[in-house]
Amino acid sequence: VDAILESRSALVIDENEVQSGWSMSRSERCHDRLQQFALGGQRRLERLSVEQIRPHAPTLADQLSLRLRQTDTPFGVSHPSRFVFLLDDLHSVPARSRLELAHELAALATRLAGERFLITSTQEEFPGQILTRAQIFVIQPLSERQILTYLRQRHEESAQRIFAQIREHHLLRLASDPSLLTLIYELLVNDPQLILTRNLLIQHYLDQMLARVAPRYSQGDAARASLVALAWQSRWSHREQLELEELFHTLSQVRRDRDYSLEELYELLSQAGLITGVGLRTVRFANPILQAYCAAVARSSGTTATYLPEIVAMCASPDYLSWWEDVLYALAGLLHDPTPLFELLTSAVRSGGS
């Protein structure tokens, strides 16, 4: 993306910068326009693009408007490539409007063949039957070969040792996440003798991410405690996404009578890459492994016994097992005495519960 954006102007229709709903954010204004996409008229996407940029850069809006009135021929473009159009979170647009938007986008990309159009979307909601000429990149976990290739690119001499340590400590699944693989490499290069457990790695990752949050929130427990509470709320309710109203209610419970802005904390957690908006009204953890760890932290105190029997019982279902297994892995390493957890799991296995 950096190479594509270099020396060009980027026009962003962004569905991912979610605020609390108490104030109208840039994303909300854009979303309102996209929600009205089906009102009729020709070249609605083009008008939307110009309207979005004009308040911030009138000259650029004029140049864009001029470019949108041009047509590139099959034998050459009528204008040097200058713009990158980025439509973020296409899947958050309502289904009917999403298809109409895809048709207009396909027509625009055909007419302006010299420009670049970037789209982000969930795989399930991507309108591939309309955007047939799109070059699709699917974000997938790294394979073992890709992990080893990355390590060799970083440092050939230590790559095999670090890869062996990853396998020895059962970290291959975590290493398939590029951000965690980078952290694994840095930790094991700096300390080759480090016994890198699953929980130690995720704790380092959490600390690294929290370091991006303003000191007012990160040096106290506001940011960490808020993440822990949100993670447990999401896990216990068996929902990957939380409504914004529910999110702010949880943040307010953590805040109690302390004096800080919930909106600011939410924005900082989003900017740090810890949580991310889905559409305009829901939010989720950016990394499911981190969410599972934080949920385990929430239950590593004296209230663990209240929930463990029910969680283990639910794991008799394959769907619930996949939902809770990462939490249980983390919890086993966090508990001062994991014996009750092991006894529950052993009993469930003996009774055929897993």
PDB file of N, CA and C in Angstrom, residues 165-177 180-181 183-184 187-188 194-207 235 287-294 296-297 321-334:
ATOM      1  N   GLN A 165      12.923 -23.161  18.861  1.00  0.00           N
ATOM      2  CA  GLN A 165      12.360 -22.712  20.129  1.00  0.00           C
ATOM      3  C   GLN A 165      10.860 -22.481  20.017  1.00  0.00           C
ATOM      4  N   ILE A 166      10.421 -21.946  18.889  1.00  0.00           N
ATOM      5  CA  ILE A 166       8.991 -21.739  18.666  1.00  0.00           C
ATOM      6  C   ILE A 166       8.245 -23.070  18.712  1.00  0.00           C
ATOM      7  N   ARG A 167       8.805 -24.079  18.065  1.00  0.00           N
ATOM      8  CA  ARG A 167       8.160 -25.396  18.061  1.00  0.00           C
ATOM      9  C   ARG A 167       8.231 -26.034  19.440  1.00  0.00           C
ATOM     10  N   GLU A 168       9.374 -25.915  20.097  1.00  0.00           N
ATOM     11  CA  GLU A 168       9.550 -26.536  21.411  1.00  0.00           C
ATOM     12  C   GLU A 168       8.558 -25.992  22.429  1.00  0.00           C
ATOM     13  N   HIS A 169       8.292 -24.692  22.357  1.00  0.00           N
ATOM     14  CA  HIS A 169       7.397 -24.058  23.331  1.00  0.00           C
ATOM     15  C   HIS A 169       5.962 -23.948  22.817  1.00  0.00           C
ATOM     16  N   HIS A 170       5.638 -24.682  21.744  1.00  0.00           N
ATOM     17  CA  HIS A 170       4.262 -24.764  21.227  1.00  0.00           C
ATOM     18  C   HIS A 170       3.698 -23.380  20.879  1.00  0.00           C
ATOM     19  N   LEU A 171       4.499 -22.613  20.180  1.00  0.00           N
ATOM     20  CA  LEU A 171       4.094 -21.246  19.820  1.00  0.00           C
ATOM     21  C   LEU A 171       3.815 -21.089  18.325  1.00  0.00           C
ATOM     22  N   LEU A 172       3.743 -22.188  17.598  1.00  0.00           N
ATOM     23  CA  LEU A 172       3.553 -22.083  16.151  1.00  0.00           C
ATOM     24  C   LEU A 172       2.255 -21.372  15.797  1.00  0.00           C
ATOM     25  N   ARG A 173       1.209 -21.667  16.528  1.00  0.00           N
ATOM     26  CA  ARG A 173      -0.072 -21.018  16.224  1.00  0.00           C
ATOM     27  C   ARG A 173       0.016 -19.517  16.446  1.00  0.00           C
ATOM     28  N   LEU A 174       0.636 -19.109  17.539  1.00  0.00           N
ATOM     29  CA  LEU A 174       0.788 -17.674  17.799  1.00  0.00           C
ATOM     30  C   LEU A 174       1.735 -17.044  16.783  1.00  0.00           C
ATOM     31  N   ALA A 175       2.763 -17.777  16.394  1.00  0.00           N
ATOM     32  CA  ALA A 175       3.738 -17.240  15.439  1.00  0.00           C
ATOM     33  C   ALA A 175       3.136 -17.050  14.052  1.00  0.00           C
ATOM     34  N   SER A 176       1.986 -17.666  13.788  1.00  0.00           N
ATOM     35  CA  SER A 176       1.335 -17.468  12.492  1.00  0.00           C
ATOM     36  C   SER A 176       0.741 -16.073  12.362  1.00  0.00           C
ATOM     37  N   ASP A 177       0.673 -15.337  13.466  1.00  0.00           N
ATOM     38  CA  ASP A 177       0.260 -13.931  13.455  1.00  0.00           C
ATOM     39  C   ASP A 177       1.514 -13.085  13.235  1.00  0.00           C
ATOM     40  N   LEU A 180       2.814 -11.004  16.212  1.00  0.00           N
ATOM     41  CA  LEU A 180       3.363 -11.822  17.293  1.00  0.00           C
ATOM     42  C   LEU A 180       4.676 -12.470  16.872  1.00  0.00           C
ATOM     43  N   LEU A 181       4.787 -12.853  15.616  1.00  0.00           N
ATOM     44  CA  LEU A 181       6.046 -13.431  15.135  1.00  0.00           C
ATOM     45  C   LEU A 181       7.178 -12.417  15.243  1.00  0.00           C
ATOM     46  N   LEU A 183       7.416 -10.040  17.401  1.00  0.00           N
ATOM     47  CA  LEU A 183       7.756  -9.931  18.823  1.00  0.00           C
ATOM     48  C   LEU A 183       8.532 -11.150  19.295  1.00  0.00           C
ATOM     49  N   ILE A 184       8.146 -12.337  18.869  1.00  0.00           N
ATOM     50  CA  ILE A 184       8.877 -13.558  19.222  1.00  0.00           C
ATOM     51  C   ILE A 184      10.331 -13.437  18.789  1.00  0.00           C
ATOM     52  N   LEU A 187      12.263 -10.963  21.018  1.00  0.00           N
ATOM     53  CA  LEU A 187      12.500 -11.467  22.369  1.00  0.00           C
ATOM     54  C   LEU A 187      13.582 -12.539  22.374  1.00  0.00           C
ATOM     55  N   LEU A 188      13.558 -13.457  21.411  1.00  0.00           N
ATOM     56  CA  LEU A 188      14.506 -14.564  21.412  1.00  0.00           C
ATOM     57  C   LEU A 188      15.870 -14.180  20.847  1.00  0.00           C
ATOM     58  N   LEU A 194      15.784 -17.364  26.881  1.00  0.00           N
ATOM     59  CA  LEU A 194      14.456 -17.084  27.416  1.00  0.00           C
ATOM     60  C   LEU A 194      13.521 -18.275  27.212  1.00  0.00           C
ATOM     61  N   ILE A 195      12.834 -18.669  28.287  1.00  0.00           N
ATOM     62  CA  ILE A 195      11.783 -19.685  28.190  1.00  0.00           C
ATOM     63  C   ILE A 195      10.491 -18.932  27.880  1.00  0.00           C
ATOM     64  N   LEU A 196      10.165 -18.865  26.618  1.00  0.00           N
ATOM     65  CA  LEU A 196       9.058 -18.027  26.174  1.00  0.00           C
ATOM     66  C   LEU A 196       7.767 -18.835  26.177  1.00  0.00           C
ATOM     67  N   THR A 197       6.980 -18.643  27.208  1.00  0.00           N
ATOM     68  CA  THR A 197       5.693 -19.329  27.287  1.00  0.00           C
ATOM     69  C   THR A 197       4.629 -18.534  26.530  1.00  0.00           C
ATOM     70  N   ARG A 198       3.519 -19.185  26.325  1.00  0.00           N
ATOM     71  CA  ARG A 198       2.394 -18.556  25.646  1.00  0.00           C
ATOM     72  C   ARG A 198       1.954 -17.276  26.358  1.00  0.00           C
ATOM     73  N   ASN A 199       1.761 -17.374  27.677  1.00  0.00           N
ATOM     74  CA  ASN A 199       1.297 -16.206  28.433  1.00  0.00           C
ATOM     75  C   ASN A 199       2.333 -15.093  28.482  1.00  0.00           C
ATOM     76  N   LEU A 200       3.605 -15.465  28.593  1.00  0.00           N
ATOM     77  CA  LEU A 200       4.656 -14.456  28.638  1.00  0.00           C
ATOM     78  C   LEU A 200       4.693 -13.676  27.330  1.00  0.00           C
ATOM     79  N   LEU A 201       4.532 -14.376  26.223  1.00  0.00           N
ATOM     80  CA  LEU A 201       4.523 -13.706  24.925  1.00  0.00           C
ATOM     81  C   LEU A 201       3.351 -12.735  24.817  1.00  0.00           C
ATOM     82  N   ILE A 202       2.158 -13.199  25.173  1.00  0.00           N
ATOM     83  CA  ILE A 202       0.982 -12.331  25.033  1.00  0.00           C
ATOM     84  C   ILE A 202       1.062 -11.165  26.004  1.00  0.00           C
ATOM     85  N   GLN A 203       1.633 -11.387  27.187  1.00  0.00           N
ATOM     86  CA  GLN A 203       1.803 -10.279  28.130  1.00  0.00           C
ATOM     87  C   GLN A 203       2.756  -9.226  27.581  1.00  0.00           C
ATOM     88  N   HIS A 204       3.840  -9.665  26.966  1.00  0.00           N
ATOM     89  CA  HIS A 204       4.754  -8.725  26.316  1.00  0.00           C
ATOM     90  C   HIS A 204       4.032  -7.957  25.208  1.00  0.00           C
ATOM     91  N   TYR A 205       3.227  -8.675  24.445  1.00  0.00           N
ATOM     92  CA  TYR A 205       2.484  -8.043  23.356  1.00  0.00           C
ATOM     93  C   TYR A 205       1.511  -6.999  23.891  1.00  0.00           C
ATOM     94  N   LEU A 206       0.797  -7.353  24.961  1.00  0.00           N
ATOM     95  CA  LEU A 206      -0.131  -6.404  25.578  1.00  0.00           C
ATOM     96  C   LEU A 206       0.602  -5.175  26.092  1.00  0.00           C
ATOM     97  N   ASP A 207       1.735  -5.382  26.761  1.00  0.00           N
ATOM     98  CA  ASP A 207       2.523  -4.250  27.267  1.00  0.00           C
ATOM     99  C   ASP A 207       2.992  -3.363  26.115  1.00  0.00           C
ATOM    100  N   ARG A 235     -16.468 -12.339  25.950  1.00  0.00           N
ATOM    101  CA  ARG A 235     -16.362 -13.798  26.035  1.00  0.00           C
ATOM    102  C   ARG A 235     -17.571 -14.411  26.736  1.00  0.00           C
ATOM    103  N   ASN A 287      -7.220  -8.310  18.017  1.00  0.00           N
ATOM    104  CA  ASN A 287      -6.544  -9.604  18.038  1.00  0.00           C
ATOM    105  C   ASN A 287      -7.298 -10.563  18.962  1.00  0.00           C
ATOM    106  N   PRO A 288      -7.913 -11.631  18.445  1.00  0.00           N
ATOM    107  CA  PRO A 288      -8.692 -12.558  19.279  1.00  0.00           C
ATOM    108  C   PRO A 288      -7.862 -13.228  20.371  1.00  0.00           C
ATOM    109  N   ILE A 289      -6.588 -13.488  20.102  1.00  0.00           N
ATOM    110  CA  ILE A 289      -5.730 -14.105  21.116  1.00  0.00           C
ATOM    111  C   ILE A 289      -5.572 -13.174  22.314  1.00  0.00           C
ATOM    112  N   LEU A 290      -5.421 -11.889  22.048  1.00  0.00           N
ATOM    113  CA  LEU A 290      -5.302 -10.912  23.122  1.00  0.00           C
ATOM    114  C   LEU A 290      -6.607 -10.825  23.906  1.00  0.00           C
ATOM    115  N   GLN A 291      -7.723 -10.907  23.208  1.00  0.00           N
ATOM    116  CA  GLN A 291      -9.011 -10.878  23.898  1.00  0.00           C
ATOM    117  C   GLN A 291      -9.137 -12.068  24.844  1.00  0.00           C
ATOM    118  N   ALA A 292      -8.745 -13.261  24.371  1.00  0.00           N
ATOM    119  CA  ALA A 292      -8.832 -14.454  25.202  1.00  0.00           C
ATOM    120  C   ALA A 292      -7.939 -14.322  26.435  1.00  0.00           C
ATOM    121  N   TYR A 293      -6.743 -13.789  26.250  1.00  0.00           N
ATOM    122  CA  TYR A 293      -5.828 -13.608  27.382  1.00  0.00           C
ATOM    123  C   TYR A 293      -6.419 -12.642  28.402  1.00  0.00           C
ATOM    124  N   CYS A 294      -6.950 -11.519  27.931  1.00  0.00           N
ATOM    125  CA  CYS A 294      -7.526 -10.527  28.846  1.00  0.00           C
ATOM    126  C   CYS A 294      -8.743 -11.095  29.579  1.00  0.00           C
ATOM    127  N   ALA A 296      -9.067 -14.201  30.397  1.00  0.00           N
ATOM    128  CA  ALA A 296      -8.491 -15.073  31.422  1.00  0.00           C
ATOM    129  C   ALA A 296      -7.984 -14.265  32.605  1.00  0.00           C
ATOM    130  N   VAL A 297      -7.369 -13.120  32.342  1.00  0.00           N
ATOM    131  CA  VAL A 297      -6.918 -12.236  33.423  1.00  0.00           C
ATOM    132  C   VAL A 297      -8.101 -11.835  34.296  1.00  0.00           C
ATOM    133  N   LEU A 321     -16.138 -25.142  22.837  1.00  0.00           N
ATOM    134  CA  LEU A 321     -14.746 -25.486  23.112  1.00  0.00           C
ATOM    135  C   LEU A 321     -13.805 -24.556  22.348  1.00  0.00           C
ATOM    136  N   SER A 322     -14.093 -24.322  21.071  1.00  0.00           N
ATOM    137  CA  SER A 322     -13.242 -23.429  20.285  1.00  0.00           C
ATOM    138  C   SER A 322     -13.307 -22.001  20.799  1.00  0.00           C
ATOM    139  N   TRP A 323     -14.428 -21.630  21.420  1.00  0.00           N
ATOM    140  CA  TRP A 323     -14.601 -20.283  21.957  1.00  0.00           C
ATOM    141  C   TRP A 323     -13.814 -20.090  23.244  1.00  0.00           C
ATOM    142  N   TRP A 324     -13.713 -21.154  24.065  1.00  0.00           N
ATOM    143  CA  TRP A 324     -13.129 -21.023  25.395  1.00  0.00           C
ATOM    144  C   TRP A 324     -11.721 -21.593  25.542  1.00  0.00           C
ATOM    145  N   GLU A 325     -11.239 -22.374  24.572  1.00  0.00           N
ATOM    146  CA  GLU A 325      -9.982 -23.082  24.807  1.00  0.00           C
ATOM    147  C   GLU A 325      -8.803 -22.131  25.007  1.00  0.00           C
ATOM    148  N   ASP A 326      -8.731 -21.029  24.259  1.00  0.00           N
ATOM    149  CA  ASP A 326      -7.630 -20.095  24.451  1.00  0.00           C
ATOM    150  C   ASP A 326      -7.699 -19.421  25.817  1.00  0.00           C
ATOM    151  N   VAL A 327      -8.916 -19.191  26.302  1.00  0.00           N
ATOM    152  CA  VAL A 327      -9.076 -18.622  27.649  1.00  0.00           C
ATOM    153  C   VAL A 327      -8.569 -19.615  28.685  1.00  0.00           C
ATOM    154  N   LEU A 328      -8.910 -20.887  28.523  1.00  0.00           N
ATOM    155  CA  LEU A 328      -8.481 -21.901  29.483  1.00  0.00           C
ATOM    156  C   LEU A 328      -6.972 -22.094  29.458  1.00  0.00           C
ATOM    157  N   TYR A 329      -6.379 -22.072  28.250  1.00  0.00           N
ATOM    158  CA  TYR A 329      -4.920 -22.158  28.155  1.00  0.00           C
ATOM    159  C   TYR A 329      -4.270 -21.045  28.967  1.00  0.00           C
ATOM    160  N   ALA A 330      -4.744 -19.822  28.754  1.00  0.00           N
ATOM    161  CA  ALA A 330      -4.168 -18.676  29.450  1.00  0.00           C
ATOM    162  C   ALA A 330      -4.425 -18.752  30.949  1.00  0.00           C
ATOM    163  N   LEU A 331      -5.628 -19.162  31.305  1.00  0.00           N
ATOM    164  CA  LEU A 331      -5.992 -19.215  32.722  1.00  0.00           C
ATOM    165  C   LEU A 331      -5.130 -20.223  33.477  1.00  0.00           C
ATOM    166  N   ALA A 332      -4.805 -21.341  32.840  1.00  0.00           N
ATOM    167  CA  ALA A 332      -3.969 -22.352  33.494  1.00  0.00           C
ATOM    168  C   ALA A 332      -2.611 -21.777  33.883  1.00  0.00           C
ATOM    169  N   GLY A 333      -2.104 -20.848  33.096  1.00  0.00           N
ATOM    170  CA  GLY A 333      -0.814 -20.246  33.417  1.00  0.00           C
ATOM    171  C   GLY A 333      -0.908 -19.052  34.342  1.00  0.00           C
ATOM    172  N   LEU A 334      -2.105 -18.517  34.520  1.00  0.00           N
ATOM    173  CA  LEU A 334      -2.273 -17.331  35.364  1.00  0.00           C
ATOM    174  C   LEU A 334      -2.647 -17.664  36.802  1.00  0.00           C
TER     175      LEU A 334
END
